[in-house]
Amino acid sequence: MKDDKNDELQQLKIQRDQSQRASHLIGQNLLQGWALIDQICPNETCYGVPLIRSRDKRKYCVICQNYYLNESEFDSSRHSLTTLQSSAKNDTINEKKHQIDVKEIESTIQQLGKKVQLSYNNTNNITLEQNDTDNNKHQHDVVRKCVSTLSTKLEELSILLKNTSDVSEIKNICNTIESCAQALGAIKSLEHS
């Protein structure tokens, strides 16, 4: 009787641990744009784990890492063993490509970070020759506002980049950061002209 009780307690602990892990993994996927759906994973080893839906509308279990289709969603004339094998090959190729993209992005981020920091530091040193004319005062105000706005945008982009894991979103943010850094450099060159 003690063994039954111990087995039951051990089983409960396993289920609790799995539930916590599933919650964490589901949360990560939800942040990446996946959706939680009202279906439980049919795999017997997954204890009440809800399925999530990817952006391409495929149902997925974060514990057993299987994709699921309803019978109504499965078109046997379109899917055969070779299609599934070719799909698995494409997934492997896409995964390798994704790994390369991440390395490229990390390198780009490091390079952009140096450029942005340099541009940002240079903006703190902008000084304009002060003339008494209204025109120069107006130009000084415009430059100051531009520098302030671009600096604020760079800070916002930095936070956005830190909280983003989508590869295409990261590329877009990096391109925007680079544009802001170039704009700050252009303002700096205007100061000296």
GROMACS .gro file of C-alpha atoms in nm:
model
  193
    1MET     CA    1   0.000   0.000   0.000
    2LYS     CA    2   0.293   0.233   0.073
    3ASP     CA    3   0.436   0.161  -0.273
    4ASP     CA    4   0.105   0.259  -0.434
    5LYS     CA    5   0.104   0.582  -0.234
    6ASN     CA    6   0.468   0.655  -0.329
    7ASP     CA    7   0.398   0.581  -0.695
    8GLU     CA    8   0.097   0.809  -0.685
    9LEU     CA    9   0.298   1.089  -0.522
   10GLN     CA   10   0.579   1.042  -0.773
   11GLN     CA   11   0.327   1.057  -1.059
   12LEU     CA   12   0.175   1.379  -0.918
   13LYS     CA   13   0.521   1.536  -0.892
   14ILE     CA   14   0.599   1.444  -1.253
   15GLN     CA   15   0.267   1.592  -1.367
   16ARG     CA   16   0.324   1.911  -1.166
   17ASP     CA   17   0.676   1.953  -1.308
   18GLN     CA   18   0.548   1.891  -1.660
   19SER     CA   19   0.268   2.142  -1.607
   20GLN     CA   20   0.513   2.409  -1.491
   21ARG     CA   21   0.743   2.343  -1.786
   22ALA     CA   22   0.448   2.351  -2.027
   23SER     CA   23   0.330   2.683  -1.881
   24HIS     CA   24   0.675   2.834  -1.928
   25LEU     CA   25   0.711   2.708  -2.286
   26ILE     CA   26   0.357   2.809  -2.381
   27GLY     CA   27   0.423   3.156  -2.243
   28GLN     CA   28   0.736   3.190  -2.456
   29ASN     CA   29   0.545   3.089  -2.768
   30LEU     CA   30   0.256   3.323  -2.689
   31LEU     CA   31   0.506   3.610  -2.679
   32GLN     CA   32   0.614   3.509  -3.030
   33GLY     CA   33   0.260   3.538  -3.168
   34TRP     CA   34   0.131   3.185  -3.118
   35ALA     CA   35  -0.224   3.130  -2.986
   36LEU     CA   36  -0.349   2.909  -2.703
   37ILE     CA   37  -0.637   2.691  -2.822
   38ASP     CA   38  -0.906   2.497  -2.638
   39GLN     CA   39  -0.766   2.149  -2.710
   40ILE     CA   40  -0.556   1.914  -2.501
   41CYS     CA   41  -0.263   1.716  -2.642
   42PRO     CA   42  -0.381   1.362  -2.724
   43ASN     CA   43  -0.041   1.211  -2.637
   44GLU     CA   44  -0.073   0.990  -2.327
   45THR     CA   45   0.255   1.116  -2.183
   46CYS     CA   46   0.131   1.477  -2.186
   47TYR     CA   47  -0.092   1.529  -1.883
   48GLY     CA   48  -0.358   1.781  -1.981
   49VAL     CA   49  -0.118   1.998  -2.179
   50PRO     CA   50  -0.308   2.251  -2.392
   51LEU     CA   51  -0.217   2.278  -2.759
   52ILE     CA   52  -0.105   2.604  -2.913
   53ARG     CA   53  -0.148   2.721  -3.272
   54SER     CA   54   0.145   2.852  -3.474
   55ARG     CA   55   0.119   3.150  -3.704
   56ASP     CA   56   0.073   2.910  -3.995
   57LYS     CA   57  -0.231   2.759  -3.812
   58ARG     CA   58  -0.067   2.429  -3.711
   59LYS     CA   59  -0.151   2.283  -3.370
   60TYR     CA   60   0.152   2.206  -3.154
   61CYS     CA   61   0.232   2.054  -2.814
   62VAL     CA   62   0.526   2.212  -2.631
   63ILE     CA   63   0.594   1.897  -2.425
   64CYS     CA   64   0.601   1.616  -2.684
   65GLN     CA   65   0.684   1.867  -2.962
   66ASN     CA   66   0.435   1.713  -3.204
   67TYR     CA   67   0.215   1.894  -3.456
   68TYR     CA   68  -0.147   1.778  -3.481
   69LEU     CA   69  -0.416   1.792  -3.751
   70ASN     CA   70  -0.788   1.718  -3.726
   71GLU     CA   71  -0.917   1.463  -3.973
   72SER     CA   72  -1.111   1.741  -4.143
   73GLU     CA   73  -0.786   1.936  -4.190
   74PHE     CA   74  -0.601   1.639  -4.341
   75ASP     CA   75  -0.630   1.601  -4.717
   76SER     CA   76  -0.486   1.256  -4.798
   77SER     CA   77  -0.464   1.337  -5.169
   78ARG     CA   78  -0.223   1.620  -5.091
   79HIS     CA   79  -0.023   1.450  -4.817
   80SER     CA   80   0.169   1.129  -4.852
   81LEU     CA   81   0.472   0.980  -4.685
   82THR     CA   82   0.702   1.152  -4.933
   83THR     CA   83   0.536   1.488  -4.867
   84LEU     CA   84   0.589   1.443  -4.495
   85GLN     CA   85   0.951   1.336  -4.548
   86SER     CA   86   1.015   1.633  -4.776
   87SER     CA   87   0.850   1.859  -4.519
   88ALA     CA   88   1.083   1.723  -4.251
   89LYS     CA   89   1.383   1.793  -4.477
   90ASN     CA   90   1.259   2.148  -4.537
   91ASP     CA   91   1.213   2.197  -4.163
   92THR     CA   92   1.574   2.088  -4.106
   93ILE     CA   93   1.699   2.319  -4.381
   94ASN     CA   94   1.489   2.607  -4.246
   95GLU     CA   95   1.619   2.540  -3.895
   96LYS     CA   96   1.980   2.555  -4.020
   97LYS     CA   97   1.902   2.873  -4.214
   98HIS     CA   98   1.742   3.020  -3.901
   99GLN     CA   99   2.057   2.943  -3.702
  100ILE     CA  100   2.268   3.123  -3.963
  101ASP     CA  101   2.030   3.420  -3.962
  102VAL     CA  102   2.058   3.446  -3.585
  103LYS     CA  103   2.439   3.453  -3.604
  104GLU     CA  104   2.425   3.719  -3.876
  105ILE     CA  105   2.181   3.923  -3.671
  106GLU     CA  106   2.389   3.898  -3.355
  107SER     CA  107   2.692   4.022  -3.551
  108THR     CA  108   2.491   4.305  -3.705
  109ILE     CA  109   2.351   4.404  -3.366
  110GLN     CA  110   2.700   4.423  -3.218
  111GLN     CA  111   2.822   4.639  -3.508
  112LEU     CA  112   2.516   4.862  -3.494
  113GLY     CA  113   2.545   4.891  -3.117
  114LYS     CA  114   2.895   5.037  -3.160
  115LYS     CA  115   2.775   5.280  -3.429
  116VAL     CA  116   2.472   5.385  -3.227
  117GLN     CA  117   2.676   5.439  -2.912
  118LEU     CA  118   2.931   5.644  -3.106
  119SER     CA  119   2.656   5.853  -3.269
  120TYR     CA  120   2.471   5.888  -2.940
  121ASN     CA  121   2.787   6.003  -2.761
  122ASN     CA  122   2.860   6.250  -3.040
  123THR     CA  123   2.513   6.403  -3.008
  124ASN     CA  124   2.589   6.503  -2.651
  125ASN     CA  125   2.871   6.725  -2.780
  126ILE     CA  126   2.671   6.921  -3.038
  127THR     CA  127   2.721   7.293  -3.005
  128LEU     CA  128   2.617   7.557  -3.250
  129GLU     CA  129   2.772   7.895  -3.293
  130GLN     CA  130   2.536   8.135  -3.123
  131ASN     CA  131   2.444   8.441  -3.328
  132ASP     CA  132   2.185   8.687  -3.221
  133THR     CA  133   1.975   8.630  -3.528
  134ASP     CA  134   1.643   8.451  -3.498
  135ASN     CA  135   1.737   8.222  -3.785
  136ASN     CA  136   2.034   8.069  -3.601
  137LYS     CA  137   1.830   8.031  -3.282
  138HIS     CA  138   1.557   7.858  -3.478
  139GLN     CA  139   1.809   7.623  -3.644
  140HIS     CA  140   1.961   7.545  -3.306
  141ASP     CA  141   1.616   7.458  -3.166
  142VAL     CA  142   1.538   7.237  -3.466
  143VAL     CA  143   1.869   7.051  -3.435
  144ARG     CA  144   1.825   7.008  -3.060
  145LYS     CA  145   1.471   6.872  -3.109
  146CYS     CA  146   1.590   6.633  -3.381
  147VAL     CA  147   1.873   6.505  -3.164
  148SER     CA  148   1.639   6.463  -2.870
  149THR     CA  149   1.375   6.283  -3.076
  150LEU     CA  150   1.626   6.051  -3.244
  151SER     CA  151   1.792   5.973  -2.911
  152THR     CA  152   1.454   5.886  -2.759
  153LYS     CA  153   1.371   5.667  -3.060
  154LEU     CA  154   1.705   5.486  -3.026
  155GLU     CA  155   1.629   5.411  -2.662
  156GLU     CA  156   1.281   5.283  -2.756
  157LEU     CA  157   1.426   5.069  -3.036
  158SER     CA  158   1.686   4.928  -2.799
  159ILE     CA  159   1.413   4.818  -2.557
  160LEU     CA  160   1.205   4.677  -2.842
  161LEU     CA  161   1.507   4.486  -2.976
  162LYS     CA  162   1.581   4.342  -2.633
  163ASN     CA  163   1.223   4.208  -2.604
  164THR     CA  164   1.193   4.069  -2.958
  165SER     CA  165   1.277   3.717  -3.068
  166ASP     CA  166   1.122   3.714  -3.416
  167VAL     CA  167   1.403   3.710  -3.675
  168SER     CA  168   1.235   3.936  -3.931
  169GLU     CA  169   1.132   4.181  -3.659
  170ILE     CA  170   1.493   4.191  -3.533
  171LYS     CA  171   1.616   4.272  -3.886
  172ASN     CA  172   1.360   4.553  -3.920
  173ILE     CA  173   1.455   4.699  -3.582
  174CYS     CA  174   1.827   4.683  -3.667
  175ASN     CA  175   1.764   4.860  -3.999
  176THR     CA  176   1.569   5.131  -3.817
  177ILE     CA  177   1.846   5.169  -3.558
  178GLU     CA  178   2.099   5.206  -3.837
  179SER     CA  179   1.881   5.473  -4.004
  180CYS     CA  180   1.854   5.665  -3.676
  181ALA     CA  181   2.231   5.645  -3.628
  182GLN     CA  182   2.287   5.775  -3.981
  183ALA     CA  183   2.040   6.058  -3.920
  184LEU     CA  184   2.229   6.156  -3.605
  185GLY     CA  185   2.552   6.152  -3.806
  186ALA     CA  186   2.392   6.375  -4.071
  187ILE     CA  187   2.285   6.621  -3.803
  188LYS     CA  188   2.640   6.622  -3.669
  189SER     CA  189   2.776   6.697  -4.017
  190LEU     CA  190   2.523   6.981  -4.056
  191GLU     CA  191   2.660   7.135  -3.741
  192HIS     CA  192   3.009   7.154  -3.893
  193SER     CA  193   2.903   7.284  -4.234
   0.00000   0.00000   0.00000
